[in-house]
Amino acid sequence: MDYKYIEQLLERYWQCETSLEEEAILKAFFNQTNIPAHLLHYKKLFISERIWQDIRLNTSFDKKILELIEKEESVKAYKTTWKHRLMPLYKAIALIAIILTLGDAAQTSFHPNETVENDYNYENYRDSYNDPEMAYNQISEALQMVSQSLNEISQDTLLQKQFKDKQTEQ
């Protein structure tokens, strides 16, 4: 038997040029029992539609899907603490602190020659007294005051210790 017409239809089918009637002819041909061996591997393609038409879902599938769709989920409420409420404020404060710190660092780096009150660079120190003897006298007075206050504190602690010792003896 000559299967040239079927082979031509297959070629046109692969080129997407067949009509619905020609596709029906191909389906009818491949639904037969005796198909030549060189065309047998195309049979599954054309009978798959018939196989899929026979497969049906059971009614329990529809019930399960409808139950899942109609099932109401409860809304879970959660407590909001003050910490969570104020978290955006904390973040804003931190951001402002970072910006101010960076601004201060940038300002000091742009003006390195200006003197600052708390400058710990010893190269920038200048003598505040023209007379060294006068500076020595003032430092001596300051150290004398510190010494007196330390002596008073040590005497007070000694007296407190003696007082506590007397109380423990009684």
PDB file of C-alpha atoms in Angstrom:
ATOM      1  CA  MET A   1       0.000   0.000   0.000  1.00  0.00           C
ATOM      2  CA  ASP A   2       1.224   3.488  -0.844  1.00  0.00           C
ATOM      3  CA  TYR A   3       1.353   5.910   2.079  1.00  0.00           C
ATOM      4  CA  LYS A   4       2.636   8.940   0.152  1.00  0.00           C
ATOM      5  CA  TYR A   5      -0.509  10.963   0.896  1.00  0.00           C
ATOM      6  CA  ILE A   6      -0.103  10.354   4.655  1.00  0.00           C
ATOM      7  CA  GLU A   7       3.585  11.282   4.470  1.00  0.00           C
ATOM      8  CA  GLN A   8       2.702  14.495   2.611  1.00  0.00           C
ATOM      9  CA  LEU A   9       0.065  15.300   5.234  1.00  0.00           C
ATOM     10  CA  LEU A  10       2.656  14.737   7.961  1.00  0.00           C
ATOM     11  CA  GLU A  11       5.080  17.099   6.221  1.00  0.00           C
ATOM     12  CA  ARG A  12       2.393  19.763   5.968  1.00  0.00           C
ATOM     13  CA  TYR A  13       1.390  19.044   9.599  1.00  0.00           C
ATOM     14  CA  TRP A  14       4.961  19.767  10.763  1.00  0.00           C
ATOM     15  CA  GLN A  15       4.914  23.010   8.752  1.00  0.00           C
ATOM     16  CA  CYS A  16       1.572  23.963  10.396  1.00  0.00           C
ATOM     17  CA  GLU A  17      -0.174  24.136   7.041  1.00  0.00           C
ATOM     18  CA  THR A  18      -2.882  21.469   7.489  1.00  0.00           C
ATOM     19  CA  SER A  19      -6.573  22.137   7.857  1.00  0.00           C
ATOM     20  CA  LEU A  20      -8.788  20.599  10.528  1.00  0.00           C
ATOM     21  CA  GLU A  21     -10.132  18.048   8.039  1.00  0.00           C
ATOM     22  CA  GLU A  22      -6.611  16.929   7.131  1.00  0.00           C
ATOM     23  CA  GLU A  23      -5.700  16.586  10.802  1.00  0.00           C
ATOM     24  CA  ALA A  24      -8.848  14.474  11.262  1.00  0.00           C
ATOM     25  CA  ILE A  25      -7.624  12.213   8.397  1.00  0.00           C
ATOM     26  CA  LEU A  26      -4.270  11.806  10.198  1.00  0.00           C
ATOM     27  CA  LYS A  27      -6.010  10.964  13.478  1.00  0.00           C
ATOM     28  CA  ALA A  28      -8.244   8.410  11.758  1.00  0.00           C
ATOM     29  CA  PHE A  29      -5.233   6.842  10.027  1.00  0.00           C
ATOM     30  CA  PHE A  30      -3.227   6.470  13.252  1.00  0.00           C
ATOM     31  CA  ASN A  31      -6.242   5.031  15.121  1.00  0.00           C
ATOM     32  CA  GLN A  32      -6.107   1.978  12.812  1.00  0.00           C
ATOM     33  CA  THR A  33      -4.497  -1.260  13.944  1.00  0.00           C
ATOM     34  CA  ASN A  34      -2.188  -1.918  10.982  1.00  0.00           C
ATOM     35  CA  ILE A  35       0.204   1.018  10.547  1.00  0.00           C
ATOM     36  CA  PRO A  36       3.492   0.714   8.633  1.00  0.00           C
ATOM     37  CA  ALA A  37       6.642   0.450  10.792  1.00  0.00           C
ATOM     38  CA  HIS A  38       8.244   3.650   9.509  1.00  0.00           C
ATOM     39  CA  LEU A  39       5.167   5.675  10.639  1.00  0.00           C
ATOM     40  CA  LEU A  40       4.512   3.807  13.868  1.00  0.00           C
ATOM     41  CA  HIS A  41       6.448   6.254  16.073  1.00  0.00           C
ATOM     42  CA  TYR A  42       3.928   9.032  15.188  1.00  0.00           C
ATOM     43  CA  LYS A  43       0.978   6.987  16.488  1.00  0.00           C
ATOM     44  CA  LYS A  44       1.326   8.138  20.131  1.00  0.00           C
ATOM     45  CA  LEU A  45       1.135  11.777  19.062  1.00  0.00           C
ATOM     46  CA  PHE A  46      -2.200  11.403  17.291  1.00  0.00           C
ATOM     47  CA  ILE A  47      -3.930   9.021  19.708  1.00  0.00           C
ATOM     48  CA  SER A  48      -2.882  10.911  22.853  1.00  0.00           C
ATOM     49  CA  GLU A  49      -5.939  13.145  22.570  1.00  0.00           C
ATOM     50  CA  ARG A  50      -8.222  10.123  22.735  1.00  0.00           C
ATOM     51  CA  ILE A  51      -6.307   8.763  25.745  1.00  0.00           C
ATOM     52  CA  TRP A  52      -6.576  12.073  27.606  1.00  0.00           C
ATOM     53  CA  GLN A  53     -10.313  12.257  26.898  1.00  0.00           C
ATOM     54  CA  ASP A  54     -10.787   8.994  28.761  1.00  0.00           C
ATOM     55  CA  ILE A  55      -9.026  10.202  31.905  1.00  0.00           C
ATOM     56  CA  ARG A  56     -11.352  11.997  34.320  1.00  0.00           C
ATOM     57  CA  LEU A  57     -10.972  13.323  37.829  1.00  0.00           C
ATOM     58  CA  ASN A  58     -13.192  11.762  40.459  1.00  0.00           C
ATOM     59  CA  THR A  59     -15.769  13.765  42.410  1.00  0.00           C
ATOM     60  CA  SER A  60     -13.732  13.737  45.618  1.00  0.00           C
ATOM     61  CA  PHE A  61     -11.134  15.938  43.889  1.00  0.00           C
ATOM     62  CA  ASP A  62     -13.738  18.634  43.265  1.00  0.00           C
ATOM     63  CA  LYS A  63     -14.938  18.416  46.866  1.00  0.00           C
ATOM     64  CA  LYS A  64     -11.414  18.780  48.224  1.00  0.00           C
ATOM     65  CA  ILE A  65     -10.696  21.819  46.062  1.00  0.00           C
ATOM     66  CA  LEU A  66     -13.977  23.489  47.009  1.00  0.00           C
ATOM     67  CA  GLU A  67     -13.302  22.867  50.706  1.00  0.00           C
ATOM     68  CA  LEU A  68      -9.881  24.486  50.403  1.00  0.00           C
ATOM     69  CA  ILE A  69     -11.340  27.500  48.615  1.00  0.00           C
ATOM     70  CA  GLU A  70     -14.216  28.008  51.038  1.00  0.00           C
ATOM     71  CA  LYS A  71     -12.173  27.388  54.168  1.00  0.00           C
ATOM     72  CA  GLU A  72     -11.878  30.559  56.209  1.00  0.00           C
ATOM     73  CA  GLU A  73      -8.583  31.181  57.870  1.00  0.00           C
ATOM     74  CA  SER A  74      -8.652  32.867  61.211  1.00  0.00           C
ATOM     75  CA  VAL A  75      -6.939  36.196  61.535  1.00  0.00           C
ATOM     76  CA  LYS A  76      -4.175  36.115  64.100  1.00  0.00           C
ATOM     77  CA  ALA A  77      -3.811  39.287  66.117  1.00  0.00           C
ATOM     78  CA  TYR A  78      -0.544  40.106  67.778  1.00  0.00           C
ATOM     79  CA  LYS A  79       0.397  42.557  70.475  1.00  0.00           C
ATOM     80  CA  THR A  80       2.367  45.602  69.533  1.00  0.00           C
ATOM     81  CA  THR A  81       4.803  46.637  72.230  1.00  0.00           C
ATOM     82  CA  TRP A  82       6.088  50.131  72.827  1.00  0.00           C
ATOM     83  CA  LYS A  83       9.486  49.011  71.666  1.00  0.00           C
ATOM     84  CA  HIS A  84       8.083  48.084  68.246  1.00  0.00           C
ATOM     85  CA  ARG A  85       6.031  51.265  68.062  1.00  0.00           C
ATOM     86  CA  LEU A  86       9.033  53.468  68.798  1.00  0.00           C
ATOM     87  CA  MET A  87      11.439  51.559  66.545  1.00  0.00           C
ATOM     88  CA  PRO A  88      11.085  54.056  63.637  1.00  0.00           C
ATOM     89  CA  LEU A  89      11.850  56.882  66.065  1.00  0.00           C
ATOM     90  CA  TYR A  90      14.982  55.072  67.298  1.00  0.00           C
ATOM     91  CA  LYS A  91      16.111  54.588  63.724  1.00  0.00           C
ATOM     92  CA  ALA A  92      15.545  58.249  62.910  1.00  0.00           C
ATOM     93  CA  ILE A  93      17.516  59.349  65.980  1.00  0.00           C
ATOM     94  CA  ALA A  94      20.372  57.015  65.077  1.00  0.00           C
ATOM     95  CA  LEU A  95      20.389  58.357  61.527  1.00  0.00           C
ATOM     96  CA  ILE A  96      20.511  61.953  62.751  1.00  0.00           C
ATOM     97  CA  ALA A  97      23.366  61.098  65.143  1.00  0.00           C
ATOM     98  CA  ILE A  98      25.336  59.490  62.320  1.00  0.00           C
ATOM     99  CA  ILE A  99      24.773  62.494  60.043  1.00  0.00           C
ATOM    100  CA  LEU A 100      25.849  64.946  62.751  1.00  0.00           C
ATOM    101  CA  THR A 101      28.969  62.902  63.545  1.00  0.00           C
ATOM    102  CA  LEU A 102      29.948  62.722  59.889  1.00  0.00           C
ATOM    103  CA  GLY A 103      29.289  66.446  59.478  1.00  0.00           C
ATOM    104  CA  ASP A 104      31.487  67.283  62.459  1.00  0.00           C
ATOM    105  CA  ALA A 105      34.265  65.030  61.147  1.00  0.00           C
ATOM    106  CA  ALA A 106      34.038  66.640  57.724  1.00  0.00           C
ATOM    107  CA  GLN A 107      34.090  70.139  59.202  1.00  0.00           C
ATOM    108  CA  THR A 108      37.232  69.482  61.227  1.00  0.00           C
ATOM    109  CA  SER A 109      38.954  67.909  58.243  1.00  0.00           C
ATOM    110  CA  PHE A 110      38.169  70.935  56.046  1.00  0.00           C
ATOM    111  CA  HIS A 111      39.575  73.404  58.619  1.00  0.00           C
ATOM    112  CA  PRO A 112      42.673  71.721  60.103  1.00  0.00           C
ATOM    113  CA  ASN A 113      44.524  74.972  61.008  1.00  0.00           C
ATOM    114  CA  GLU A 114      41.894  76.327  63.379  1.00  0.00           C
ATOM    115  CA  THR A 115      42.619  75.871  67.084  1.00  0.00           C
ATOM    116  CA  VAL A 116      40.168  73.941  69.168  1.00  0.00           C
ATOM    117  CA  GLU A 117      39.604  74.310  72.922  1.00  0.00           C
ATOM    118  CA  ASN A 118      40.383  70.666  73.651  1.00  0.00           C
ATOM    119  CA  ASP A 119      43.323  70.262  71.345  1.00  0.00           C
ATOM    120  CA  TYR A 120      45.586  67.470  72.533  1.00  0.00           C
ATOM    121  CA  ASN A 121      48.213  67.992  69.890  1.00  0.00           C
ATOM    122  CA  TYR A 122      51.298  69.098  71.861  1.00  0.00           C
ATOM    123  CA  GLU A 123      52.814  70.809  68.845  1.00  0.00           C
ATOM    124  CA  ASN A 124      50.065  73.425  69.024  1.00  0.00           C
ATOM    125  CA  TYR A 125      50.733  74.359  72.687  1.00  0.00           C
ATOM    126  CA  ARG A 126      51.986  77.871  73.424  1.00  0.00           C
ATOM    127  CA  ASP A 127      53.239  79.386  76.629  1.00  0.00           C
ATOM    128  CA  SER A 128      50.610  81.482  78.336  1.00  0.00           C
ATOM    129  CA  TYR A 129      53.111  83.238  80.641  1.00  0.00           C
ATOM    130  CA  ASN A 130      55.953  85.428  79.598  1.00  0.00           C
ATOM    131  CA  ASP A 131      57.569  85.214  83.024  1.00  0.00           C
ATOM    132  CA  PRO A 132      58.585  81.619  84.000  1.00  0.00           C
ATOM    133  CA  GLU A 133      58.863  82.483  87.711  1.00  0.00           C
ATOM    134  CA  MET A 134      55.272  83.665  87.805  1.00  0.00           C
ATOM    135  CA  ALA A 135      54.113  80.431  86.118  1.00  0.00           C
ATOM    136  CA  TYR A 136      56.108  78.369  88.632  1.00  0.00           C
ATOM    137  CA  ASN A 137      54.504  80.181  91.576  1.00  0.00           C
ATOM    138  CA  GLN A 138      50.979  79.624  90.286  1.00  0.00           C
ATOM    139  CA  ILE A 139      51.607  75.920  89.679  1.00  0.00           C
ATOM    140  CA  SER A 140      53.094  75.579  93.160  1.00  0.00           C
ATOM    141  CA  GLU A 141      49.986  77.179  94.683  1.00  0.00           C
ATOM    142  CA  ALA A 142      47.690  74.868  92.714  1.00  0.00           C
ATOM    143  CA  LEU A 143      49.635  71.771  93.752  1.00  0.00           C
ATOM    144  CA  GLN A 144      49.620  72.955  97.370  1.00  0.00           C
ATOM    145  CA  MET A 145      45.803  73.206  97.283  1.00  0.00           C
ATOM    146  CA  VAL A 146      45.533  69.698  95.824  1.00  0.00           C
ATOM    147  CA  SER A 147      47.846  68.356  98.518  1.00  0.00           C
ATOM    148  CA  GLN A 148      45.806  69.975 101.297  1.00  0.00           C
ATOM    149  CA  SER A 149      42.540  68.562  99.996  1.00  0.00           C
ATOM    150  CA  LEU A 150      44.047  65.077  99.700  1.00  0.00           C
ATOM    151  CA  ASN A 151      45.325  65.295 103.290  1.00  0.00           C
ATOM    152  CA  GLU A 152      41.876  66.334 104.522  1.00  0.00           C
ATOM    153  CA  ILE A 153      40.273  63.418 102.705  1.00  0.00           C
ATOM    154  CA  SER A 154      42.769  60.923 104.112  1.00  0.00           C
ATOM    155  CA  GLN A 155      42.214  62.295 107.647  1.00  0.00           C
ATOM    156  CA  ASP A 156      38.444  61.995 107.209  1.00  0.00           C
ATOM    157  CA  THR A 157      38.731  58.393 106.057  1.00  0.00           C
ATOM    158  CA  LEU A 158      41.055  57.594 108.982  1.00  0.00           C
ATOM    159  CA  LEU A 159      38.565  59.092 111.423  1.00  0.00           C
ATOM    160  CA  GLN A 160      35.696  57.147 109.848  1.00  0.00           C
ATOM    161  CA  LYS A 161      37.680  53.922 110.103  1.00  0.00           C
ATOM    162  CA  GLN A 162      38.475  54.542 113.775  1.00  0.00           C
ATOM    163  CA  PHE A 163      34.800  55.304 114.432  1.00  0.00           C
ATOM    164  CA  LYS A 164      33.710  52.055 112.792  1.00  0.00           C
ATOM    165  CA  ASP A 165      36.285  50.093 114.743  1.00  0.00           C
ATOM    166  CA  LYS A 166      34.972  51.523 118.036  1.00  0.00           C
ATOM    167  CA  GLN A 167      31.402  50.619 117.068  1.00  0.00           C
ATOM    168  CA  THR A 168      32.364  47.027 116.275  1.00  0.00           C
ATOM    169  CA  GLU A 169      34.138  46.689 119.657  1.00  0.00           C
ATOM    170  CA  GLN A 170      31.042  47.727 121.587  1.00  0.00           C
TER     171      GLN A 170
END
